[in-house]
């Protein structure tokens, strides 16, 4: 922590700095019995600076104190801390940095660099991994990107069968007047664990996997459309080892459009096909078959996820309401509501909760929350 | 005798098509320096007087004979801080393209512009289509009258999109544009919705002279139907050269 502050002071002294500071207080409670789950106060400084035009740095931190909850000691973690170096055709980023691949916002099959997605809302879950990225620009609208992640956070010790944790994500991107196109190939350590069996039970193990596919986004009859198509190839290509998830084919499609100038509608659809899907596990795995399939998200060979969200603002955009619904195979349903009040340009109050949880969020208690935020830009 | 006087009056005060064309050309030239850099403060004012403020840096450049590019980099409020908007417009040859860099998700997203006037720009009363350069070939122009607007005599010209689809995309049937007699600068515009009712009014409140150009440095757009108003002030206006590299996806996402 002391080193971090010394580094911050050094950066501040040596370069032009652009800074904002956000304070939040968040309260989460259980819908079932009003039990308080968490009450936390956080400070989130965001700093950006440049030593020269071609050497810039970014630091986003989260310092928090939990009044009520599981972690009552003051803590801090790094959202982002990286430097960017730029040359005529190259951009190089190194450090802890958020990287989102793919073009859809939800069910994105390429978003595998970190262990979070755009659905992740709690700041402490937005922990990025240490990485280095090189972007090589053929021209200003076409580039090749290579991301290297040497290991992922906190779980360095958990690797499957002695495989290394190195991850490489290669992608090609081009922005044309009619569509934006991307191609991807990655060989990476999957953040979602596989399992080994050692008497008396299962142990988590992190395996290497591959992912390949393409993305496209364009205007489609006045809608903004995005498509991510990917083939996830697991370490168990033929689906013979029950402890390793099987390979999958993902097709994620997104449409979004604004109506009447204030109503934003977005629909997402994911069709997932699991290769060699099997519910008939041999002993001793058979006793864990439903757990494993659920853990891998591979209960069915074909599954369909649908998500619809509607966002509307009122009173000069001071008040915003967002309702979203989600369904898996039209069997499990979820509906959530978030209401945001922008009390001033600095103060924001957010409240919401799980309206109709049925199956999809069963790993967590159904929650409601209040978050108050104050941001000052220096 | 009365008929003859009326005809003489018409001859004296009706502009020919060539006159209208030269006014439009001069107006376009006045407000179109090859490149422009501004700091803008946009105030969104609701009917009850509530004011929200958006601050950004704006850049504009005529890249070649066809392509005009604009870039907005937002720095206030915190919800949009770090986000950017890149617009490439191509006159009549292609539909304008827009990309937004969202700092919250660290990604460039393509935005559809084809419907509803392209949506309102950052909650203002200016639609995205009000911001992009549209070719004059797609409109009909008709001289209407002369009128005094805030102390300046103006030629009033009715401008209507030729195609029904364009009318629908823009969200209005026609506009009445007010060009100052003294210099042909567009000084005001009234927008009429698809049912012919007055929708919103645009007024120039201050003009900055930049060598051979005159740029509106304070403008107001008021929606008459809902009482919402947007006031934009352009400060630190500069016509110095801006590198082409700023109007690229690389700059948008990696600046």
Coordinates of C-alpha atoms in Angstrom, one line a residue:
Chain A
X1 CA 0.0 0.0 0.0
X2 CA 2.8 2.4 1.0
X3 CA 4.6 1.5 -2.3
X4 CA 1.5 2.2 -4.2
X5 CA 1.1 5.7 -2.7
X6 CA 4.8 6.4 -3.4
X7 CA 4.3 5.4 -7.0
X8 CA 1.2 7.6 -7.2
X9 CA 3.1 10.6 -5.8
X10 CA 5.9 10.0 -8.3
X11 CA 3.5 9.8 -11.2
X12 CA 1.8 13.0 -9.9
X13 CA 5.0 14.9 -9.7
X14 CA 6.4 13.7 -13.0
X15 CA 3.4 14.2 -15.3
X16 CA 0.2 16.1 -16.2
X17 CA -2.6 14.4 -14.2
X18 CA -6.3 14.1 -14.9
X19 CA -8.0 12.9 -11.7
X20 CA -11.4 12.0 -10.3
X21 CA -12.4 10.7 -6.9
X22 CA -15.6 8.8 -6.3
X23 CA -17.1 7.9 -2.9
X24 CA -19.8 5.2 -2.6
X25 CA -21.8 3.7 0.2
X26 CA -23.6 0.5 -0.8
X27 CA -26.1 -1.5 1.2
X28 CA -27.2 -5.0 0.1
X29 CA -29.9 -6.9 1.8
X30 CA -31.8 -10.2 1.4
X31 CA -35.2 -9.9 -0.1
X32 CA -36.5 -13.0 1.7
X33 CA -36.1 -11.7 5.3
X34 CA -34.6 -8.2 5.0
X35 CA -31.3 -9.5 6.5
X36 CA -28.5 -7.1 5.9
X37 CA -25.8 -8.7 3.7
X38 CA -23.4 -5.9 3.4
X39 CA -22.8 -2.3 4.1
X40 CA -19.6 -0.9 2.6
X41 CA -18.0 2.5 2.2
X42 CA -15.6 2.9 -0.7
X43 CA -13.2 5.5 -2.2
X44 CA -12.4 5.0 -5.9
X45 CA -9.6 7.3 -7.2
X46 CA -9.0 7.3 -10.9
X47 CA -5.9 8.9 -12.2
X48 CA -4.6 9.4 -15.7
X49 CA -1.4 11.1 -16.7
X50 CA 1.2 11.4 -19.4
X51 CA 5.0 11.6 -19.1
X52 CA 5.2 12.4 -22.8
X53 CA 2.8 12.2 -25.7
X54 CA 3.7 8.6 -26.3
X55 CA 4.0 7.4 -22.7
X56 CA 0.8 7.6 -20.5
X57 CA -0.3 5.9 -17.3
X58 CA -3.7 5.0 -15.7
X59 CA -4.4 4.0 -12.2
X60 CA -7.9 3.1 -10.9
X61 CA -8.1 1.9 -7.3
X62 CA -10.8 0.8 -4.8
X63 CA -10.2 1.4 -1.1
X64 CA -13.0 0.2 1.1
X65 CA -14.2 -0.4 4.6
X66 CA -17.0 -2.8 5.3
X67 CA -19.1 -1.7 8.2
X68 CA -21.2 -4.9 8.0
X69 CA -20.4 -8.0 6.0
X70 CA -17.7 -10.6 5.5
X71 CA -14.6 -8.4 5.2
X72 CA -14.6 -5.8 8.0
X73 CA -10.9 -4.8 7.7
X74 CA -10.1 -1.8 5.5
X75 CA -8.9 -3.1 2.2
X76 CA -7.7 -2.0 -1.2
X77 CA -7.4 -3.4 -4.6
X78 CA -6.4 -2.3 -8.0
X79 CA -9.0 -2.1 -10.8
X80 CA -6.4 -0.9 -13.3
X81 CA -2.8 0.2 -13.2
X82 CA -1.0 0.2 -16.5
X83 CA 1.2 2.2 -18.8
X84 CA 0.7 2.8 -22.5
X85 CA 3.6 3.3 -24.9
X86 CA 2.8 4.3 -28.5
X87 CA 4.9 4.3 -31.7
X88 CA 3.9 5.0 -35.3
X89 CA 2.3 1.6 -35.8
X90 CA 2.4 0.1 -32.4
X91 CA 0.6 0.6 -29.1
X92 CA 1.9 -1.3 -26.1
X93 CA 0.0 -1.7 -22.8
X94 CA 1.4 -3.4 -19.8
X95 CA 0.1 -3.7 -16.2
X96 CA -3.3 -4.5 -14.7
X97 CA -5.9 -3.5 -17.3
X98 CA -9.5 -4.3 -18.2
X99 CA -9.7 -5.9 -21.6
X100 CA -13.1 -6.8 -23.2
X101 CA -13.1 -8.7 -26.5
X102 CA -16.1 -9.5 -28.6
X103 CA -18.9 -7.2 -29.7
X104 CA -22.0 -8.3 -27.7
X105 CA -22.6 -6.9 -24.2
X106 CA -24.0 -10.2 -22.7
X107 CA -23.3 -13.9 -23.3
X108 CA -20.1 -12.8 -25.0
X109 CA -18.0 -15.9 -25.8
X110 CA -14.8 -13.9 -26.3
X111 CA -14.8 -12.2 -22.9
X112 CA -12.4 -14.6 -21.4
X113 CA -9.4 -12.5 -20.5
X114 CA -10.7 -11.8 -17.0
X115 CA -13.0 -13.6 -14.6
X116 CA -15.8 -11.1 -15.0
X117 CA -18.3 -9.9 -17.6
X118 CA -20.3 -6.8 -18.2
X119 CA -23.0 -8.3 -15.9
X120 CA -20.6 -7.9 -13.1
X121 CA -21.6 -4.9 -11.1
X122 CA -19.8 -5.1 -7.7
X123 CA -16.6 -3.2 -7.9
X124 CA -14.6 -5.8 -6.0
X125 CA -15.4 -8.4 -8.7
X126 CA -13.9 -6.2 -11.4
X127 CA -10.4 -7.4 -10.6
X128 CA -8.3 -7.5 -13.8
X129 CA -5.3 -9.7 -14.4
X130 CA -1.8 -8.6 -15.1
X131 CA -1.3 -8.5 -18.9
X132 CA 0.6 -7.1 -21.8
X133 CA -1.0 -6.2 -25.1
X134 CA 0.6 -5.2 -28.4
X135 CA -1.6 -3.6 -31.0
X136 CA -0.1 -3.4 -34.4
X137 CA -1.9 -0.9 -36.8
X138 CA -1.8 -1.7 -40.5
X139 CA -3.7 1.6 -40.9
X140 CA -5.7 3.6 -38.3
X141 CA -8.8 1.5 -38.6
X142 CA -7.3 -2.0 -38.9
X143 CA -5.1 -3.7 -36.3
X144 CA -3.8 -6.9 -34.9
X145 CA -3.8 -7.4 -31.1
X146 CA -1.9 -9.9 -29.0
X147 CA -2.7 -10.1 -25.3
X148 CA -0.4 -12.1 -23.0
X149 CA -1.6 -13.0 -19.5
X150 CA 1.2 -14.7 -17.5
X151 CA -1.1 -15.9 -14.7
X152 CA -4.4 -15.1 -13.3
X153 CA -5.2 -13.7 -9.9
X154 CA -5.3 -15.6 -6.6
X155 CA -5.5 -19.0 -8.2
X156 CA -1.9 -19.4 -9.4
X157 CA -1.6 -22.6 -7.5
X158 CA -4.5 -24.3 -9.1
X159 CA -3.6 -25.7 -12.5
X160 CA -4.7 -28.9 -14.1
X161 CA -2.2 -31.7 -14.8
X162 CA 0.8 -29.4 -14.6
X163 CA -0.2 -27.3 -17.6
X164 CA 1.1 -23.7 -17.6
X165 CA -1.2 -20.8 -16.9
X166 CA 0.1 -18.7 -19.7
X167 CA -2.7 -17.3 -21.9
X168 CA -2.5 -15.8 -25.3
X169 CA -5.3 -13.9 -27.1
X170 CA -4.8 -13.1 -30.7
X171 CA -7.3 -10.9 -32.6
X172 CA -7.7 -9.0 -35.8
X173 CA -10.0 -5.9 -36.0
X174 CA -11.1 -3.7 -38.8
X175 CA -13.7 -0.9 -38.9
X176 CA -15.2 -0.4 -42.3
X177 CA -18.0 1.9 -43.5
X178 CA -20.5 -1.0 -43.7
X179 CA -19.4 -3.2 -40.7
X180 CA -16.9 -3.7 -38.0
X181 CA -15.2 -7.1 -38.2
X182 CA -13.0 -9.1 -35.8
X183 CA -11.3 -12.5 -35.9
X184 CA -10.1 -14.2 -32.7
X185 CA -8.0 -17.1 -31.6
X186 CA -6.9 -17.7 -28.1
X187 CA -5.2 -20.4 -26.1
X188 CA -5.8 -19.6 -22.4
X189 CA -6.3 -20.9 -18.9
X190 CA -10.0 -21.1 -18.4
X191 CA -11.3 -19.1 -15.3
X192 CA -14.1 -21.5 -14.9
X193 CA -12.6 -24.6 -13.1
X194 CA -12.6 -28.2 -14.2
X195 CA -12.4 -31.0 -11.6
X196 CA -10.1 -33.9 -10.7
X197 CA -11.3 -36.8 -8.6
X198 CA -9.2 -37.8 -5.6
X199 CA -10.8 -39.9 -2.9
X200 CA -13.0 -38.8 -1.1
X201 CA -14.2 -36.2 -3.6
X202 CA -13.7 -33.6 -6.3
X203 CA -10.9 -31.0 -6.5
X204 CA -11.0 -27.8 -8.6
X205 CA -8.4 -27.7 -11.4
X206 CA -7.8 -25.0 -14.0
X207 CA -7.3 -26.3 -17.5
X208 CA -6.0 -24.8 -20.7
X209 CA -8.6 -24.3 -23.5
X210 CA -8.8 -22.7 -27.0
X211 CA -11.3 -20.3 -28.4
X212 CA -11.7 -19.3 -32.1
X213 CA -14.3 -17.3 -34.0
X214 CA -15.4 -14.0 -35.4
X215 CA -17.5 -10.9 -34.5
X216 CA -19.4 -8.5 -36.7
X217 CA -21.4 -5.4 -35.9
X218 CA -23.4 -3.3 -38.3
X219 CA -26.6 -1.4 -38.8
X220 CA -29.5 -3.8 -39.5
X221 CA -32.8 -2.2 -40.5
X222 CA -32.1 0.8 -38.2
X223 CA -31.0 -1.4 -35.3
X224 CA -27.4 -1.7 -34.1
X225 CA -26.6 -5.4 -34.5
X226 CA -23.7 -7.4 -33.2
X227 CA -22.9 -11.1 -33.6
X228 CA -20.2 -13.1 -31.8
X229 CA -19.7 -16.7 -33.1
X230 CA -17.1 -18.8 -31.3
X231 CA -16.0 -22.4 -30.9
X232 CA -14.6 -23.2 -27.4
X233 CA -12.3 -26.2 -27.5
X234 CA -11.7 -27.7 -24.1
X235 CA -8.7 -29.8 -23.0
X236 CA -10.9 -32.9 -23.5
X237 CA -11.6 -32.8 -27.2
X238 CA -13.6 -36.0 -27.4
X239 CA -15.5 -35.5 -24.2
X240 CA -14.1 -38.6 -22.6
X241 CA -13.0 -37.2 -19.2
X242 CA -16.0 -36.3 -17.0
X243 CA -14.0 -33.8 -14.9
X244 CA -13.3 -31.5 -17.8
X245 CA -16.0 -29.5 -19.5
X246 CA -16.8 -30.4 -23.1
X247 CA -16.2 -28.2 -26.1
X248 CA -19.0 -25.8 -27.1
X249 CA -20.2 -23.7 -30.0
X250 CA -21.5 -20.3 -29.1
X251 CA -23.6 -18.0 -31.2
X252 CA -24.4 -14.7 -29.4
X253 CA -26.6 -12.1 -31.1
X254 CA -27.5 -8.6 -29.9
X255 CA -29.9 -5.9 -31.2
X256 CA -30.3 -2.5 -29.7
X257 CA -32.3 0.6 -30.7
X258 CA -33.5 3.9 -29.2
X259 CA -37.2 4.7 -29.5
X260 CA -38.9 8.0 -28.9
X261 CA -35.5 9.5 -28.1
X262 CA -35.5 8.3 -24.5
X263 CA -36.3 4.5 -24.5
X264 CA -33.4 2.2 -25.1
X265 CA -34.2 -1.4 -25.9
X266 CA -31.7 -4.2 -26.1
X267 CA -32.2 -7.8 -26.9
X268 CA -29.6 -10.6 -26.5
X269 CA -29.8 -14.2 -27.6
X270 CA -27.3 -17.0 -27.1
X271 CA -27.5 -20.4 -28.7
X272 CA -25.0 -22.8 -27.2
X273 CA -24.3 -26.3 -28.4
X274 CA -22.3 -28.7 -26.3
X275 CA -20.3 -31.3 -28.2
X276 CA -20.5 -34.9 -26.7
X277 CA -22.9 -33.8 -24.0
X278 CA -23.3 -36.7 -21.7
X279 CA -25.4 -37.3 -18.5
X280 CA -24.3 -40.9 -18.2
X281 CA -21.0 -40.6 -16.2
X282 CA -19.0 -43.7 -15.1
X283 CA -18.2 -44.4 -11.5
X284 CA -17.0 -42.6 -9.3
X285 CA -18.1 -39.6 -11.3
X286 CA -21.7 -40.7 -11.6
X287 CA -22.5 -39.4 -8.1
X288 CA -21.5 -35.9 -9.2
X289 CA -23.1 -35.9 -12.7
X290 CA -25.7 -33.2 -12.0
X291 CA -23.2 -31.0 -10.0
X292 CA -20.6 -31.2 -12.8
X293 CA -23.1 -30.5 -15.6
X294 CA -24.5 -27.5 -13.7
X295 CA -21.0 -26.2 -12.8
X296 CA -20.0 -26.4 -16.4
X297 CA -23.3 -25.0 -17.7
X298 CA -23.7 -28.1 -19.8
X299 CA -26.9 -29.6 -18.6
X300 CA -28.3 -29.7 -22.2
X301 CA -26.6 -30.3 -25.5
X302 CA -28.6 -27.3 -26.9
X303 CA -29.5 -24.3 -24.7
X304 CA -30.9 -20.9 -25.5
X305 CA -30.5 -17.8 -23.3
X306 CA -32.6 -14.8 -24.0
X307 CA -32.2 -11.4 -22.4
X308 CA -34.3 -8.3 -22.9
X309 CA -33.6 -4.9 -21.2
X310 CA -35.5 -1.7 -21.5
X311 CA -34.1 1.6 -20.2
X312 CA -36.0 4.8 -20.0
X313 CA -35.1 8.2 -18.7
X314 CA -37.3 11.0 -17.3
X315 CA -37.0 14.5 -16.0
X316 CA -34.1 15.8 -18.0
X317 CA -32.3 12.5 -17.6
X318 CA -32.4 13.0 -13.8
X319 CA -34.2 9.7 -13.3
X320 CA -33.5 6.5 -15.1
X321 CA -35.3 3.1 -14.9
X322 CA -34.0 -0.1 -16.2
X323 CA -35.8 -3.4 -16.2
X324 CA -34.2 -6.6 -17.6
X325 CA -35.5 -10.1 -18.0
X326 CA -33.6 -13.2 -18.7
X327 CA -34.6 -16.8 -19.5
X328 CA -32.8 -20.0 -20.0
X329 CA -34.5 -22.5 -22.3
X330 CA -37.8 -20.8 -21.4
X331 CA -37.7 -22.8 -18.1
X332 CA -35.8 -20.6 -15.7
X333 CA -36.6 -16.9 -15.5
X334 CA -35.1 -13.8 -13.9
X335 CA -36.3 -10.2 -13.8
X336 CA -34.4 -7.3 -12.2
X337 CA -35.0 -3.6 -11.8
X338 CA -32.6 -0.7 -11.3
X339 CA -33.7 2.8 -10.7
X340 CA -31.1 5.6 -10.8
X341 CA -31.6 9.1 -9.6
X342 CA -29.0 11.7 -10.7
X343 CA -29.5 14.1 -7.8
X344 CA -26.9 16.5 -9.2
X345 CA -23.9 16.2 -11.6
X346 CA -22.0 14.8 -8.6
X347 CA -24.5 12.9 -6.6
X348 CA -26.2 9.7 -7.7
X349 CA -28.6 7.3 -5.9
X350 CA -29.2 3.8 -7.2
X351 CA -31.7 1.3 -5.9
X352 CA -32.9 -2.0 -7.3
X353 CA -33.3 -5.7 -6.8
X354 CA -34.2 -9.1 -8.1
X355 CA -37.9 -9.0 -9.0
X356 CA -38.6 -12.5 -10.2
X357 CA -35.7 -14.8 -9.6
X358 CA -36.3 -18.4 -10.6
X359 CA -33.3 -20.6 -11.0
X360 CA -30.9 -18.4 -12.7
X361 CA -29.6 -16.6 -9.6
X362 CA -30.1 -19.5 -7.2
X363 CA -26.4 -19.4 -6.2
X364 CA -27.0 -16.1 -4.4
X365 CA -29.8 -15.0 -2.1
X366 CA -32.3 -12.7 -3.8
X367 CA -31.1 -9.2 -3.1
X368 CA -32.1 -5.6 -3.0
X369 CA -29.6 -2.7 -2.8
X370 CA -29.1 1.0 -2.3
X371 CA -26.0 2.7 -3.6
X372 CA -25.2 6.4 -3.1
X373 CA -22.3 7.9 -5.1
X374 CA -20.5 11.2 -5.1
X375 CA -17.9 11.9 -7.7
X376 CA -15.6 14.9 -7.9
X377 CA -13.5 15.6 -11.0
X378 CA -10.3 17.6 -10.3
Chain B
X1 CA -52.5 49.0 -61.6
X2 CA -52.6 47.2 -58.3
X3 CA -51.7 43.9 -60.1
X4 CA -48.7 45.5 -61.8
X5 CA -47.4 47.0 -58.5
X6 CA -47.8 43.6 -56.9
X7 CA -45.8 41.9 -59.8
X8 CA -43.1 44.6 -59.5
X9 CA -43.0 44.0 -55.7
X10 CA -42.5 40.2 -56.3
X11 CA -39.7 40.9 -58.8
X12 CA -37.9 43.1 -56.3
X13 CA -38.2 40.8 -53.3
X14 CA -38.2 37.3 -54.7
X15 CA -34.9 35.6 -54.8
X16 CA -34.0 33.5 -57.9
X17 CA -32.8 29.9 -57.5
X18 CA -29.3 31.2 -58.3
X19 CA -29.5 33.7 -55.4
X20 CA -30.7 31.0 -53.0
X21 CA -27.9 28.7 -54.2
X22 CA -25.3 31.4 -53.6
X23 CA -26.6 32.2 -50.1
X24 CA -26.4 28.5 -49.2
X25 CA -22.9 28.2 -50.6
X26 CA -21.7 31.3 -48.8
X27 CA -23.4 30.2 -45.5
X28 CA -21.8 26.8 -45.8
X29 CA -18.4 28.3 -46.5
X30 CA -18.6 30.7 -43.5
X31 CA -19.2 27.9 -41.0
X32 CA -17.0 25.3 -42.6
X33 CA -13.3 25.9 -41.9
X34 CA -11.2 22.9 -43.1
X35 CA -10.7 22.1 -39.4
X36 CA -12.1 23.3 -36.1
X37 CA -11.3 22.6 -32.5
X38 CA -13.6 23.8 -29.7
X39 CA -14.2 23.3 -26.0
X40 CA -18.0 23.0 -25.6
X41 CA -20.3 23.4 -22.6
X42 CA -23.7 22.1 -23.2
X43 CA -26.6 23.0 -20.8
X44 CA -29.7 20.9 -20.9
X45 CA -32.5 22.9 -19.5
X46 CA -35.8 21.3 -18.6
X47 CA -39.2 23.0 -18.7
X48 CA -39.0 23.6 -14.9
X49 CA -35.6 25.2 -15.2
X50 CA -33.5 22.2 -14.0
X51 CA -30.1 22.5 -15.7
X52 CA -27.7 19.6 -16.5
X53 CA -24.3 20.3 -17.9
X54 CA -22.1 18.3 -20.3
X55 CA -18.6 19.4 -21.1
X56 CA -16.5 18.1 -24.0
X57 CA -13.7 18.8 -26.5
X58 CA -14.9 18.9 -30.1
X59 CA -12.9 18.4 -33.2
X60 CA -14.0 18.6 -36.9
X61 CA -12.1 18.2 -40.1
X62 CA -12.8 17.9 -43.8
X63 CA -10.7 14.9 -44.6
X64 CA -11.1 14.9 -48.3
X65 CA -13.7 16.1 -50.9
X66 CA -16.3 13.6 -49.6
X67 CA -15.5 12.7 -46.0
X68 CA -16.1 15.0 -43.0
X69 CA -15.1 13.7 -39.6
X70 CA -16.1 14.8 -36.1
X71 CA -14.8 13.8 -32.7
X72 CA -16.2 14.6 -29.3
X73 CA -14.3 13.7 -26.1
X74 CA -16.4 14.0 -23.0
X75 CA -15.0 15.1 -19.7
X76 CA -18.0 16.0 -17.6
X77 CA -20.2 14.7 -15.8
X78 CA -18.5 11.6 -14.4
X79 CA -21.0 9.3 -16.0
X80 CA -19.6 10.1 -19.5
X81 CA -16.1 11.1 -18.5
X82 CA -13.5 9.4 -20.7
X83 CA -16.1 8.5 -23.4
X84 CA -15.8 9.6 -27.0
X85 CA -17.9 9.8 -30.1
X86 CA -16.5 9.6 -33.6
X87 CA -18.7 10.5 -36.6
X88 CA -17.7 10.0 -40.3
X89 CA -20.1 11.6 -42.8
X90 CA -19.8 11.2 -46.5
X91 CA -22.2 13.7 -48.2
X92 CA -24.5 11.8 -50.5
X93 CA -22.2 8.8 -51.2
X94 CA -22.8 6.9 -48.0
X95 CA -24.9 7.1 -44.8
X96 CA -22.9 8.6 -41.9
X97 CA -21.2 6.2 -39.5
X98 CA -20.8 6.6 -35.8
X99 CA -18.8 4.8 -33.1
X100 CA -18.8 5.5 -29.4
X101 CA -16.0 4.6 -27.0
X102 CA -17.6 3.8 -23.6
X103 CA -15.2 4.3 -20.8
X104 CA -17.3 2.1 -18.5
X105 CA -16.8 -1.0 -20.7
X106 CA -13.5 0.1 -22.3
X107 CA -14.8 -0.7 -25.8
X108 CA -15.7 0.9 -29.1
X109 CA -19.4 0.3 -30.0
X110 CA -20.9 1.0 -33.4
X111 CA -24.1 3.1 -33.2
X112 CA -27.0 2.9 -35.6
X113 CA -27.9 6.3 -36.9
X114 CA -30.6 5.4 -39.5
X115 CA -33.7 6.0 -37.4
X116 CA -35.4 8.6 -35.3
X117 CA -33.2 11.4 -36.4
X118 CA -30.4 9.3 -35.0
X119 CA -31.6 9.9 -31.5
X120 CA -30.8 13.0 -29.4
X121 CA -27.2 13.8 -28.9
X122 CA -26.3 13.2 -25.2
X123 CA -29.8 14.0 -24.0
X124 CA -29.9 17.4 -25.8
X125 CA -32.4 18.8 -28.3
X126 CA -29.9 18.3 -31.1
X127 CA -30.3 15.0 -32.9
X128 CA -27.2 13.1 -34.2
X129 CA -28.4 14.0 -37.7
X130 CA -28.3 17.7 -36.8
X131 CA -24.6 17.2 -36.2
X132 CA -23.7 15.5 -39.5
X133 CA -23.1 17.2 -42.8
X134 CA -25.9 16.3 -45.2
X135 CA -25.7 17.0 -48.9
X136 CA -27.8 19.9 -50.3
X137 CA -28.8 17.6 -53.3
X138 CA -31.2 15.8 -51.0
X139 CA -33.3 18.9 -50.3
X140 CA -35.6 21.4 -52.1
X141 CA -35.1 25.1 -51.4
X142 CA -37.8 27.7 -51.7
X143 CA -37.5 31.4 -50.8
X144 CA -40.3 32.4 -48.5
X145 CA -39.8 36.0 -47.2
X146 CA -37.6 38.4 -45.3
X147 CA -37.8 38.6 -41.5
X148 CA -36.1 40.3 -38.6
X149 CA -34.5 37.9 -36.2
X150 CA -33.0 39.5 -33.1
X151 CA -32.2 42.7 -34.9
X152 CA -30.8 41.1 -38.1
X153 CA -32.8 41.1 -41.4
X154 CA -32.8 37.5 -42.7
X155 CA -33.8 35.7 -45.9
X156 CA -36.2 32.9 -44.9
X157 CA -35.8 29.8 -47.0
X158 CA -37.9 26.7 -46.7
X159 CA -35.8 23.6 -46.9
X160 CA -37.5 20.2 -47.3
X161 CA -36.0 16.8 -47.7
X162 CA -36.8 15.4 -51.2
X163 CA -37.3 11.8 -50.1
X164 CA -40.0 10.5 -47.8
X165 CA -37.5 8.2 -46.1
X166 CA -35.1 11.1 -45.4
X167 CA -38.0 13.0 -43.8
X168 CA -38.8 10.0 -41.6
X169 CA -35.2 9.5 -40.7
X170 CA -34.7 13.2 -39.8
X171 CA -38.0 13.4 -37.9
X172 CA -39.2 16.6 -39.6
X173 CA -41.2 17.6 -42.7
X174 CA -39.3 20.8 -43.5
X175 CA -37.4 23.6 -41.8
X176 CA -37.5 27.4 -42.2
X177 CA -33.9 28.6 -42.3
X178 CA -33.0 32.2 -41.6
X179 CA -29.9 33.5 -43.4
X180 CA -28.6 36.9 -42.4
X181 CA -28.8 39.4 -45.3
X182 CA -25.5 41.0 -44.4
X183 CA -23.3 38.0 -44.6
X184 CA -25.5 34.9 -45.4
X185 CA -24.7 33.3 -42.1
X186 CA -27.4 30.9 -41.0
X187 CA -28.8 32.6 -37.9
X188 CA -31.9 30.6 -37.0
X189 CA -33.9 27.6 -38.1
X190 CA -37.4 26.4 -37.3
X191 CA -38.1 22.7 -37.5
X192 CA -41.6 21.4 -38.4
X193 CA -42.5 17.8 -37.4
X194 CA -44.0 15.2 -39.7
X195 CA -47.5 16.5 -39.1
X196 CA -46.4 20.1 -40.0
X197 CA -46.4 21.4 -36.4
X198 CA -43.5 23.5 -35.1
X199 CA -41.2 21.1 -33.3
X200 CA -38.1 23.1 -32.3
X201 CA -36.3 26.3 -32.9
X202 CA -32.6 26.9 -33.4
X203 CA -31.1 30.3 -32.7
X204 CA -27.6 31.7 -32.9
X205 CA -26.8 33.9 -29.9
X206 CA -23.2 34.8 -30.5
X207 CA -20.8 34.7 -33.5
X208 CA -17.1 34.4 -33.4
X209 CA -15.1 35.8 -36.4
X210 CA -12.1 33.6 -37.3
X211 CA -10.3 35.1 -40.3
X212 CA -12.5 34.4 -43.3
X213 CA -15.0 32.3 -41.2
X214 CA -17.8 33.2 -38.9
X215 CA -18.6 30.5 -36.4
X216 CA -21.7 30.5 -34.1
X217 CA -20.1 30.4 -30.6
X218 CA -23.3 30.3 -28.6
X219 CA -26.4 28.5 -29.9
X220 CA -29.8 27.4 -28.5
X221 CA -32.1 24.7 -29.6
X222 CA -35.6 24.7 -27.9
X223 CA -38.2 22.0 -28.3
X224 CA -41.4 24.0 -28.5
X225 CA -43.6 20.9 -27.9
X226 CA -42.0 19.8 -24.6
X227 CA -40.4 22.9 -23.4
X228 CA -36.9 21.4 -23.2
X229 CA -34.0 23.6 -24.2
X230 CA -30.3 23.1 -25.0
X231 CA -27.7 25.8 -24.9
X232 CA -24.2 25.2 -26.3
X233 CA -21.3 27.5 -25.8
X234 CA -18.2 27.0 -27.8
X235 CA -15.0 28.3 -26.2
X236 CA -11.4 28.2 -27.2
X237 CA -12.3 28.0 -30.9
X238 CA -9.3 27.3 -33.1
X239 CA -9.0 26.7 -36.8
X240 CA -5.4 25.5 -36.6
X241 CA -4.4 22.2 -38.2
X242 CA -5.6 18.9 -36.5
X243 CA -3.8 15.7 -37.4
X244 CA -5.9 13.2 -39.4
X245 CA -4.9 10.5 -36.8
X246 CA -7.3 12.0 -34.3
X247 CA -10.4 11.0 -36.3
X248 CA -9.6 7.3 -36.1
X249 CA -10.7 4.3 -34.0
X250 CA -7.1 4.0 -32.7
X251 CA -7.3 7.5 -31.2
X252 CA -10.8 7.0 -30.0
X253 CA -10.0 3.9 -27.9
X254 CA -6.3 4.4 -27.0
X255 CA -6.0 8.1 -26.4

